Amino acid sequence: MADLEQNKEAQDLSSSFLALPPLHIKQGDLSSSSLQLALPQLHDKEASELSASSLGLPQLEKNADSPYLDGPWKAWSTVIGTCIIQFYVVGVITAFGVFQDFYTREFLSNCSASTISWIGGVTYFFELACAPIGGKLYDAGYGRHSIWFGSFLSMLSFFLLSLAKPHQYYQVLLSQGVAMGIGLMLVFGPSMTLVSEHFNNRRGLAMGIVAAASPLGAIVFTIVLNNLFHSSIGFTWGIRIMGFMSLGCFVVGNLLIRVPRKTAPPTDAEDPASTAPPAPIWDLSYILILISGFLWALGANTPNFYMQLYAGTKDINQTLVFNSFAILSFGSIFGRILPGWMADRWGAVNVFIPSLIVLSGLCFAMLGINNAAGLVIFALFYGYFFGTLISIYLPMIRELTPDGTNMGRRMGYALSPIGLGSTVGPPMIGAILTDKFVWWKPIVASAVIVLSAAVFNIAGRQVHVSRKRKAMAARQNQQTVTESK
């Protein structure tokens, strides 16, 4: 009787299946979610219990050639939404040089340049050095919540900063350094990981477009804040105006972000390799890249913090000096998009290393800023190559990551040394600068540090290439032994 009932049930299922439009079926895996889409006449429970083998059918092939995990609309909607969020969340710290100049000259004139730079350094610390927290939240399934709360806190921080009083350093440090930093921590890593998971390829271009949002925000913040701070509106309402703008970005950006569907992992019976432990997060190549990241973050932020202050000591039009960060950020936009396309074509690490070497030379070139033309040329070129480092760093980490590695944690850990370097670097440069503003010392120190970062990056790449060659040779030897048997 049981056999008759099973045969009857199979016949009913087969007739339901035959009533459907024809499917293009190829060899491959068929998940329960695919069957639920393919068999709308069945109840959810029946579809979830049904497998291709129970019907004696070939399995559907996953479309590995598709550039999108969950369709183009959700992928590019997430890119746009993340751009809008990072426009104000990351853009405000990218434009910190405006605050550094204004605080040093007026608002916090009772503090040294080195002390003031700790405000931006603390923000970088929370954003990047504490990035593993955001990575763990993403891996635990709270990536969307992290982005929402972080973007809300960053928006709220503008209004908190507007309440700060002149010469009250701790008020600025808490509202801008700590609160904005925590918001950045919860947004930056999870949002970049979320975008990367929407794309099977074109990942470098997509992440480069997202990375371009922060220099675009920096352009707006630089121009608007410089004009507001030095007008009748002043600091308090200037910050509040940017806060209301951030409120609009917060709402629109979060509405556009979509989380990609997760593909069901294969069962042990379908894929014995699924029982294998995950690949280790740490390896020699990864460690060398992280050391390189700490070094270039330590030295490369000098123009971002001090260029406007340095240009103000030269015989250059004051309006151009105020807009120098906008020019640097304009160059950074191209440095975050074009190298992403180049990374997809030639490999992220092969684009990153030459850019790092060029950037070290540009650090020396900061000494050549003596007139308006020199300032504009330096700002454009430095912005381009600094933007390249920012946009290609995480794609490079992903490119050098073995299959099966916990991606959220690996990316989070990779941002930690960037945060540490960005936290310590500007105050260190300010201390070398001293109150006498001896500029050649911090500029030369920055250039040497960035050049040493390139050496470690080259070493990390060579270790990775050597490991891949050894693994390929081992597979070929194993294949030769198998064929000989």
XYZ file of C-alpha atoms in Angstrom:
485
model
C 0.000 0.000 0.000
C 2.829 2.376 0.872
C 4.405 1.797 -2.549
C 1.100 2.494 -4.289
C 0.641 5.731 -2.352
C 4.189 6.856 -3.183
C 3.661 6.043 -6.893
C 0.387 7.983 -6.868
C 2.055 10.953 -5.195
C 4.902 10.891 -7.713
C 2.397 10.779 -10.594
C 0.542 13.792 -9.150
C 3.771 15.707 -8.803
C 4.843 14.759 -12.316
C 1.540 15.923 -13.779
C 1.894 19.245 -11.929
C 5.369 19.617 -13.308
C 4.333 18.804 -16.888
C 1.628 21.456 -16.723
C 4.283 24.141 -16.415
C 5.979 26.008 -19.259
C 9.141 24.271 -20.486
C 12.350 24.931 -18.531
C 15.885 25.176 -19.875
C 17.589 22.478 -17.832
C 21.317 21.816 -17.697
C 23.646 19.781 -15.576
C 24.334 21.314 -12.144
C 22.875 21.923 -8.728
C 19.192 22.521 -8.017
C 18.347 24.206 -4.748
C 15.025 24.153 -2.929
C 14.544 27.849 -3.661
C 14.909 27.169 -7.395
C 12.245 24.468 -7.169
C 9.899 26.834 -5.370
C 10.219 29.253 -8.281
C 9.860 26.478 -10.827
C 6.790 24.832 -9.239
C 4.335 27.583 -8.277
C 1.413 25.114 -8.194
C 2.916 23.219 -5.266
C 2.605 24.227 -1.666
C 5.744 25.647 -0.069
C 6.284 22.570 2.097
C 5.968 20.191 -0.831
C 8.365 22.246 -2.950
C 10.933 22.457 -0.181
C 10.866 18.670 0.291
C 11.134 18.011 -3.420
C 14.489 17.406 -5.086
C 15.576 16.880 -8.649
C 16.640 13.326 -7.912
C 13.164 12.402 -6.578
C 11.707 13.238 -10.006
C 14.552 11.603 -11.893
C 15.355 14.917 -13.621
C 18.677 16.489 -14.539
C 19.744 19.336 -12.228
C 19.670 23.005 -13.080
C 22.999 24.761 -13.653
C 23.754 27.864 -11.605
C 24.382 30.845 -13.832
C 27.984 31.531 -12.836
C 28.371 33.897 -15.810
C 25.827 36.400 -14.453
C 27.542 39.501 -13.054
C 24.899 39.836 -10.315
C 24.006 37.571 -7.411
C 20.421 38.797 -7.049
C 19.697 40.751 -10.227
C 20.948 44.069 -11.615
C 18.256 46.279 -10.076
C 19.002 45.292 -6.479
C 22.758 45.390 -7.111
C 22.879 48.894 -8.587
C 20.181 50.196 -6.235
C 22.443 49.122 -3.372
C 25.418 50.833 -5.031
C 23.445 54.103 -5.330
C 22.080 53.867 -1.795
C 25.511 53.130 -0.349
C 26.950 56.061 -2.298
C 24.360 58.390 -0.776
C 25.095 57.101 2.737
C 28.868 57.324 2.354
C 28.507 60.772 0.771
C 27.972 62.287 4.221
C 29.172 59.550 6.582
C 32.660 59.257 5.053
C 32.712 62.564 3.167
C 32.831 64.659 6.325
C 36.004 62.990 7.628
C 37.576 63.125 4.155
C 37.125 66.909 4.377
C 38.641 67.111 7.867
C 41.358 69.425 6.587
C 38.743 72.198 6.565
C 38.077 71.599 10.265
C 41.815 71.317 10.998
C 42.441 74.751 9.476
C 39.385 76.421 11.084
C 39.971 74.893 14.510
C 43.692 75.792 14.496
C 43.134 79.409 13.459
C 39.867 80.249 15.273
C 37.521 77.809 17.000
C 40.125 75.894 19.052
C 43.008 78.343 18.820
C 43.960 77.469 22.400
C 45.079 73.991 21.166
C 48.059 72.972 19.039
C 47.711 71.567 15.518
C 48.846 68.153 16.794
C 46.190 68.135 19.520
C 43.446 69.145 17.087
C 44.438 66.438 14.618
C 43.573 63.840 17.270
C 39.901 64.641 16.581
C 40.225 63.361 13.019
C 42.543 60.591 14.184
C 39.995 59.283 16.709
C 37.344 59.284 13.982
C 39.605 57.186 11.768
C 40.334 54.897 14.716
C 36.688 54.026 15.225
C 35.980 53.799 11.488
C 38.877 51.544 10.574
C 40.720 50.163 13.602
C 37.404 48.985 15.081
C 36.200 47.689 11.698
C 36.282 44.020 12.859
C 33.238 44.837 14.984
C 31.327 45.804 11.847
C 32.660 42.697 10.091
C 31.437 40.419 12.868
C 28.029 42.091 12.854
C 27.816 41.522 9.096
C 28.811 37.858 9.362
C 26.236 37.393 12.141
C 23.488 38.655 9.832
C 23.192 42.176 11.251
C 24.870 44.032 8.387
C 21.713 45.903 7.385
C 20.987 46.922 10.982
C 24.592 48.071 11.382
C 24.364 50.317 8.319
C 21.054 51.796 9.449
C 22.139 52.608 13.004
C 25.591 53.845 11.952
C 24.197 56.196 9.313
C 21.649 57.505 11.853
C 24.364 58.155 14.457
C 26.534 59.966 11.909
C 23.623 62.203 10.958
C 22.819 62.906 14.619
C 26.479 63.795 15.275
C 26.204 66.914 13.111
C 23.562 68.340 15.420
C 25.581 67.371 18.499
C 28.666 69.086 17.052
C 26.661 72.263 16.442
C 26.160 72.528 20.226
C 29.927 72.678 20.898
C 31.290 75.959 22.270
C 34.513 77.711 21.162
C 37.696 76.566 22.933
C 35.897 73.543 24.432
C 38.067 70.794 22.986
C 36.353 67.860 24.718
C 32.953 68.791 23.256
C 34.302 68.671 19.699
C 36.253 65.472 20.403
C 33.198 63.631 21.736
C 30.691 64.771 19.102
C 32.931 64.717 16.033
C 35.712 62.317 16.965
C 33.841 59.660 18.948
C 30.197 59.819 17.773
C 30.966 60.261 14.065
C 33.706 57.646 14.380
C 31.350 55.001 15.786
C 28.861 55.771 13.010
C 31.615 55.355 10.424
C 32.643 52.052 12.020
C 29.140 50.641 11.685
C 28.687 51.843 8.082
C 31.923 51.618 6.130
C 32.974 47.967 6.354
C 29.480 46.379 6.260
C 28.352 48.594 3.352
C 31.437 47.792 1.257
C 31.048 44.063 1.980
C 27.343 44.241 1.135
C 28.078 45.844 -2.236
C 30.806 43.293 -3.023
C 28.424 40.396 -2.375
C 25.901 41.688 -4.925
C 28.430 41.196 -7.756
C 30.007 38.041 -9.166
C 32.215 40.179 -11.382
C 32.582 43.935 -12.010
C 33.163 44.033 -8.263
C 36.126 46.398 -8.471
C 34.143 48.895 -10.568
C 31.143 48.768 -8.225
C 33.246 49.237 -5.097
C 35.193 52.009 -6.832
C 31.958 53.871 -7.580
C 30.943 53.579 -3.928
C 34.374 54.757 -2.811
C 33.992 57.823 -5.059
C 31.060 59.006 -2.940
C 33.290 60.153 -0.085
C 35.468 62.550 -2.160
C 32.305 63.856 -3.799
C 30.980 64.514 -0.309
C 34.316 66.063 0.622
C 34.007 68.508 -2.293
C 30.595 69.633 -1.070
C 31.666 69.813 2.582
C 34.868 71.680 1.720
C 33.230 74.382 -0.387
C 30.074 74.800 1.689
C 31.699 74.687 5.134
C 34.540 77.057 4.198
C 31.966 79.565 2.983
C 29.631 79.069 5.950
C 32.349 79.188 8.599
C 33.779 82.452 7.254
C 30.428 84.209 6.743
C 27.739 85.665 8.981
C 26.180 82.193 9.338
C 29.173 80.893 11.307
C 30.089 77.520 12.713
C 26.939 76.573 14.629
C 24.369 76.988 11.868
C 26.858 75.934 9.202
C 27.092 72.516 10.855
C 23.306 72.362 11.334
C 22.696 73.076 7.653
C 24.935 70.128 6.753
C 23.080 68.074 9.360
C 19.734 68.661 7.644
C 21.300 67.704 4.317
C 22.591 64.507 5.943
C 19.102 63.731 7.230
C 17.789 63.633 3.648
C 20.693 61.426 2.566
C 20.029 59.095 5.504
C 16.407 58.508 4.494
C 16.924 58.101 0.737
C 20.098 56.020 1.009
C 18.638 53.477 3.422
C 15.526 53.053 1.288
C 17.640 52.067 -1.724
C 19.947 49.526 -0.041
C 19.018 45.865 -0.588
C 20.486 42.756 1.024
C 21.252 39.986 -1.516
C 19.591 36.627 -1.002
C 21.820 33.995 0.492
C 22.306 30.806 -1.502
C 21.688 27.716 0.580
C 24.914 25.885 1.383
C 25.170 22.319 0.041
C 24.409 19.498 2.444
C 27.040 17.016 3.489
C 25.540 14.402 1.176
C 25.607 16.745 -1.812
C 29.089 18.103 -1.175
C 31.444 16.314 1.201
C 33.762 19.354 1.008
C 31.134 21.343 2.911
C 32.270 19.585 6.087
C 35.808 20.926 5.630
C 36.854 23.621 8.131
C 36.984 27.215 6.828
C 40.274 28.485 5.450
C 42.388 30.322 8.040
C 42.028 34.092 8.090
C 45.714 34.758 8.735
C 48.568 33.965 6.356
C 51.961 35.515 5.609
C 50.815 37.388 2.493
C 47.864 38.875 4.392
C 50.059 39.961 7.312
C 52.543 41.700 5.001
C 49.694 43.546 3.263
C 48.355 44.662 6.654
C 51.777 45.997 7.676
C 51.878 47.893 4.399
C 48.388 49.269 5.104
C 49.451 50.562 8.510
C 52.504 52.299 7.037
C 50.821 54.070 4.133
C 47.946 55.172 6.387
C 50.559 56.490 8.819
C 52.195 58.697 6.190
C 49.742 59.324 3.374
C 47.192 61.404 5.315
C 49.531 64.384 5.738
C 48.117 66.423 2.790
C 44.560 65.470 3.792
C 45.065 67.129 7.178
C 47.657 69.826 6.542
C 47.597 70.878 2.877
C 45.218 73.810 3.410
C 47.189 74.972 6.443
C 50.464 74.656 4.494
C 49.123 76.481 1.421
C 47.913 79.285 3.682
C 51.549 80.096 4.522
C 52.353 80.744 0.857
C 51.568 83.699 -1.372
C 48.433 82.064 -2.797
C 44.927 83.493 -3.195
C 42.940 82.705 -0.045
C 39.861 81.551 -1.968
C 41.956 78.992 -3.829
C 43.473 77.847 -0.535
C 39.974 77.313 0.911
C 39.022 75.269 -2.165
C 42.234 73.229 -2.277
C 40.608 70.233 -0.587
C 37.753 70.378 -3.072
C 40.346 70.138 -5.863
C 42.056 67.216 -4.119
C 38.705 65.480 -3.673
C 37.831 66.086 -7.338
C 40.992 64.231 -8.360
C 40.134 61.515 -5.860
C 36.810 60.821 -7.591
C 38.612 59.689 -10.745
C 41.133 57.833 -8.588
C 38.349 55.762 -7.075
C 36.439 54.865 -10.254
C 38.999 54.408 -13.040
C 41.376 52.173 -11.023
C 38.390 49.972 -10.143
C 37.914 49.245 -13.837
C 41.673 48.691 -14.177
C 41.625 46.302 -11.202
C 38.917 44.178 -12.846
C 41.081 43.999 -15.967
C 44.636 43.554 -14.609
C 44.176 42.655 -10.953
C 43.802 44.914 -7.928
C 47.264 44.245 -6.478
C 48.903 45.074 -9.827
C 47.187 48.478 -9.813
C 47.717 49.151 -6.107
C 51.510 48.765 -5.911
C 52.464 51.238 -8.709
C 49.987 53.753 -7.272
C 51.616 53.421 -3.852
C 55.068 54.082 -5.298
C 53.846 57.153 -7.194
C 52.132 58.455 -4.046
C 55.400 58.323 -2.114
C 56.973 60.558 -4.775
C 54.036 62.945 -4.578
C 54.573 63.308 -0.826
C 57.966 64.840 -1.639
C 56.273 67.038 -4.261
C 54.276 68.814 -1.558
C 57.430 70.863 -0.912
C 56.982 72.338 -4.410
C 53.726 74.117 -3.579
C 54.781 77.758 -3.850
C 52.104 79.217 -6.137
C 48.558 78.652 -7.332
C 49.525 76.382 -10.245
C 51.638 74.181 -7.998
C 48.793 73.847 -5.490
C 46.234 72.845 -8.126
C 48.524 70.329 -9.873
C 49.591 68.745 -6.588
C 46.025 68.521 -5.276
C 44.723 66.859 -8.447
C 47.485 64.258 -8.715
C 47.642 63.507 -5.010
C 43.872 63.176 -4.833
C 43.868 60.738 -7.751
C 46.509 58.380 -6.374
C 45.311 58.591 -2.762
C 41.818 57.753 -4.020
C 43.289 54.756 -5.837
C 44.657 53.360 -2.580
C 41.319 53.791 -0.830
C 39.235 52.211 -3.595
C 41.561 49.319 -4.470
C 42.658 48.272 -0.975
C 39.622 46.126 -0.110
C 39.321 44.601 -3.621
C 43.015 43.700 -3.282
C 42.321 42.010 0.063
C 39.472 40.046 -1.513
C 41.637 39.134 -4.502
C 44.341 37.709 -2.224
C 41.861 35.799 -0.043
C 41.732 31.991 -0.416
C 38.371 30.345 -1.085
C 36.429 29.408 2.037
C 37.787 32.250 4.175
C 35.416 34.249 6.372
C 35.226 37.361 4.187
C 33.538 39.752 6.625
C 36.152 39.211 9.328
C 39.074 39.275 6.902
C 37.960 42.609 5.459
C 37.278 43.958 8.936
C 40.718 42.963 10.192
C 42.279 44.472 7.057
C 40.840 47.883 7.943
C 42.240 47.838 11.496
C 45.841 48.779 10.599
C 44.503 51.533 8.325
C 42.625 52.908 11.313
C 45.631 52.681 13.609
C 47.878 54.410 11.071
C 45.289 57.106 10.388
C 44.834 57.672 14.124
C 48.522 57.976 15.003
C 49.810 59.502 11.754
C 48.324 63.044 11.751
C 49.192 63.799 15.409
C 52.687 62.379 14.818
C 53.111 64.619 11.783
C 51.796 67.558 13.827
C 54.365 66.853 16.518
C 57.158 66.748 13.925
C 55.813 70.004 12.458
C 56.012 71.734 15.887
C 54.539 75.135 16.676
C 57.273 76.716 14.524
C 55.810 75.033 11.380
C 59.016 73.486 10.019
C 57.326 71.884 7.003
C 60.110 69.905 5.330
C 60.499 67.480 8.229
C 56.932 66.033 8.265
C 56.758 66.014 4.459
C 59.977 64.006 4.066
C 58.931 61.668 6.901
C 55.594 60.999 5.163
C 57.263 60.190 1.850
C 59.728 57.722 3.390
C 56.978 55.956 5.352
C 54.782 55.543 2.245
C 57.741 54.204 0.226
C 58.441 51.597 2.927
C 54.770 50.563 2.687
C 55.291 49.808 -1.012
C 58.166 47.450 -0.118
C 55.953 45.402 2.218
C 53.160 45.321 -0.355
C 55.480 43.974 -3.033
C 56.682 41.284 -0.589
C 53.070 40.313 0.192
C 52.266 39.972 -3.496
C 55.303 37.772 -4.118
C 54.386 35.457 -1.237
C 50.874 35.103 -2.639
C 52.127 34.365 -6.166
C 54.597 31.798 -4.838
C 51.868 30.075 -2.829
C 49.580 29.880 -5.849
C 52.341 28.399 -7.998
C 53.095 25.740 -5.401
C 49.411 24.852 -5.079
C 49.076 24.592 -8.868
C 52.152 22.366 -9.117
C 50.787 20.127 -6.338
C 47.469 19.723 -8.172
C 49.233 18.888 -11.420
C 51.387 16.268 -9.684
C 48.326 14.746 -8.050
C 46.534 14.656 -11.392
C 49.551 12.960 -13.011
C 49.640 10.287 -10.293
C 45.913 9.684 -10.634
C 46.114 9.304 -14.402
C 49.076 6.894 -14.140
C 47.019 4.583 -11.939
